[in-house]
PDB file of C-alpha atoms in Angstrom:
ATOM      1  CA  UNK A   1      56.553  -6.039  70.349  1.00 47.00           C
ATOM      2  CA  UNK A   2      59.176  -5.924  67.214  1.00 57.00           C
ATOM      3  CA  UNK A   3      58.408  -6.225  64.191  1.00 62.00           C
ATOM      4  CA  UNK A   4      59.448  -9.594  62.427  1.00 66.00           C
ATOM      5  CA  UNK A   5      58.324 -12.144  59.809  1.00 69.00           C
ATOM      6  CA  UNK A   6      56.188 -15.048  60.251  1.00 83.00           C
ATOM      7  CA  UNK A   7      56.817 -18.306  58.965  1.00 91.00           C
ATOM      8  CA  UNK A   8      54.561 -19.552  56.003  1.00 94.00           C
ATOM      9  CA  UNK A   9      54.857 -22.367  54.567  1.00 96.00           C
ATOM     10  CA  UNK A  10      54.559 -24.142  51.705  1.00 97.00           C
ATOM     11  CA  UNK A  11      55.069 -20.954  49.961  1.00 96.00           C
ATOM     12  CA  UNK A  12      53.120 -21.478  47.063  1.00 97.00           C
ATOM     13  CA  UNK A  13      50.575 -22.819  48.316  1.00 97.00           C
ATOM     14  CA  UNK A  14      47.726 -24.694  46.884  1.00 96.00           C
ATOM     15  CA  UNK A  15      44.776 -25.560  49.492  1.00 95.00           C
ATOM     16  CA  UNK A  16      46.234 -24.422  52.315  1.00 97.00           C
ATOM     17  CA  UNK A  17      49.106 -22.412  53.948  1.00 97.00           C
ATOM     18  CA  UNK A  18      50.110 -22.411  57.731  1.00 96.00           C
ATOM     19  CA  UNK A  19      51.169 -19.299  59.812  1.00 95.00           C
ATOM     20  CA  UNK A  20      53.993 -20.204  62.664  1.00 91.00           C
ATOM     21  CA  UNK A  21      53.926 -16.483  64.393  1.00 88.00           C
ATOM     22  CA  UNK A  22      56.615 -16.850  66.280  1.00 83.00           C
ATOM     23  CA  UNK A  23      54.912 -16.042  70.004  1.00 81.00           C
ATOM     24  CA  UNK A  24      51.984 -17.499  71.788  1.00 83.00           C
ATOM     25  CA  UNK A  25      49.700 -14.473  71.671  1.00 85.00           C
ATOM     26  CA  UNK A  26      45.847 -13.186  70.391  1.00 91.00           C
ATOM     27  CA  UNK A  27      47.159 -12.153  66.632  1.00 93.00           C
ATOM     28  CA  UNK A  28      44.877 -10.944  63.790  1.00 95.00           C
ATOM     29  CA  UNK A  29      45.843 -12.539  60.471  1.00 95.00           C
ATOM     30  CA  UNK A  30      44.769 -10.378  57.168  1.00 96.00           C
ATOM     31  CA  UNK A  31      45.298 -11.279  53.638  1.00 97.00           C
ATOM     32  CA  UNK A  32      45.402  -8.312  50.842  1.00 98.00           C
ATOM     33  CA  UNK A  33      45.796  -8.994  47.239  1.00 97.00           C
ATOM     34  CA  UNK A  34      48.575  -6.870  44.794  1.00 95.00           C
ATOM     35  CA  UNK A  35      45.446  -3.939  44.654  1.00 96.00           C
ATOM     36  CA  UNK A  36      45.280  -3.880  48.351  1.00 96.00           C
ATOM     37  CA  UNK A  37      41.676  -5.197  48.445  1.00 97.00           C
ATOM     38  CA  UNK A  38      41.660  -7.385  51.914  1.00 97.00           C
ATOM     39  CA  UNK A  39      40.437 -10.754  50.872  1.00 96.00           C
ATOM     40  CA  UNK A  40      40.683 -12.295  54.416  1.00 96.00           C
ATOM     41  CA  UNK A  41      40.549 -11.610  58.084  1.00 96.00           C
ATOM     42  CA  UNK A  42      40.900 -14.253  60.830  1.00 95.00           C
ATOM     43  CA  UNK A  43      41.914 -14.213  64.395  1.00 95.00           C
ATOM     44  CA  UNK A  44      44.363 -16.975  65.842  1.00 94.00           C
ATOM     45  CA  UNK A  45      46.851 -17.998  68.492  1.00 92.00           C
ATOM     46  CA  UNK A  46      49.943 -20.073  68.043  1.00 90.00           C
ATOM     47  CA  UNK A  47      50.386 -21.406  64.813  1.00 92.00           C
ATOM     48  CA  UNK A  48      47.332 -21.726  62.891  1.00 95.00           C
ATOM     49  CA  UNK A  49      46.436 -23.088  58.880  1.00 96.00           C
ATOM     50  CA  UNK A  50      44.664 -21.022  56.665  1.00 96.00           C
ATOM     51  CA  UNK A  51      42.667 -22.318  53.300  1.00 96.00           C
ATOM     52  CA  UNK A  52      44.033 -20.710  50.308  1.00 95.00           C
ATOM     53  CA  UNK A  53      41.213 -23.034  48.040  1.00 93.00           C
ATOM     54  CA  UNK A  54      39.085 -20.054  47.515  1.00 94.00           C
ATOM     55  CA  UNK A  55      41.506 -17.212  46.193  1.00 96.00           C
ATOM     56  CA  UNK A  56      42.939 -17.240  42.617  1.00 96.00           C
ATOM     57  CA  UNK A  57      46.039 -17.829  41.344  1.00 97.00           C
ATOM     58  CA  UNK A  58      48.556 -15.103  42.568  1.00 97.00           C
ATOM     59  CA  UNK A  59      50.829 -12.926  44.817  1.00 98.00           C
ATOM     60  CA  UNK A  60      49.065 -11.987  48.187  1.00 98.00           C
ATOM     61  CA  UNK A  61      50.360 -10.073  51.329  1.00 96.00           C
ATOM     62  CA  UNK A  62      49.934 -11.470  54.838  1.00 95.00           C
ATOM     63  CA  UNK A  63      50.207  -9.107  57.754  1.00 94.00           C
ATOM     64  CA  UNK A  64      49.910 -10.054  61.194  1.00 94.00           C
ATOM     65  CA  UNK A  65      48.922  -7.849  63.935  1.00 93.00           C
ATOM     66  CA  UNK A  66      48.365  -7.884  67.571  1.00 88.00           C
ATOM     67  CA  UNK A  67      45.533  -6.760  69.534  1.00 84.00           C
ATOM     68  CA  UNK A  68      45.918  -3.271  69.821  1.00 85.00           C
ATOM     69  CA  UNK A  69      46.230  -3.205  66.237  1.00 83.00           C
ATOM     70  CA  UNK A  70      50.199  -3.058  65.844  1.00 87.00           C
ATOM     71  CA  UNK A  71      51.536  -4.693  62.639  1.00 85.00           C
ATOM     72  CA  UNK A  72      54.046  -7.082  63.694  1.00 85.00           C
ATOM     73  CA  UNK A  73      54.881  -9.042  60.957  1.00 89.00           C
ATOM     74  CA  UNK A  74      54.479  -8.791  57.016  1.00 89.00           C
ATOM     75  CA  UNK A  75      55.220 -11.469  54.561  1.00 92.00           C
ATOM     76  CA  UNK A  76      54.071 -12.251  50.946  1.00 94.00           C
ATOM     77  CA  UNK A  77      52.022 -15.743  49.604  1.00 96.00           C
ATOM     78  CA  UNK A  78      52.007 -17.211  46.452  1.00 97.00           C
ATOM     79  CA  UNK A  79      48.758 -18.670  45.834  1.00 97.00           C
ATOM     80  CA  UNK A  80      49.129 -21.181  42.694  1.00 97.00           C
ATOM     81  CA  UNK A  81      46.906 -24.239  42.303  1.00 94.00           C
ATOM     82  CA  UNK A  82      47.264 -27.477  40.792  1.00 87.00           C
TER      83      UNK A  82
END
């Protein structure tokens, strides 16, 4: 696997934000905020959406890994709602 970045989009988000990883595989989606805190973990395959509704305003970090663990993508979020 290389290491690339994921499409997100819309970047800021308000509700919602969708992942397009780029590959058809098992991936592990985790969100950390700027402290490093993980606020979310999910599991998905293809492209997947992921509800932002929850988390406060701010910068988060999305990184994507497969199953053995492997970072394979890392990308940033803005969360800012309406």
């Amino acid at each position: 696997n290389k290491f690339h970045e994921a499409k997100l989009w819309p970047n800021p988000s308000d509700e919602s934000f969708r992942i397009n990883p780029g590959h058809d595989n098992l991936y592990l989606i985790k969100i950390f905020d700027i402290n490093g805190r993980m606020i979310k973990e999910e599991s998905a395959v293809n492209e997947t959406i992921i509800m932002v509704n929850e988390m406060e305003n701010g910068l988060y970090l999305v990184e994507l890994h497969d199953t053995e663990s492997k970072m394979i993508s890392y990308s940033k979020i803005i969360v800012q709602h309406k």
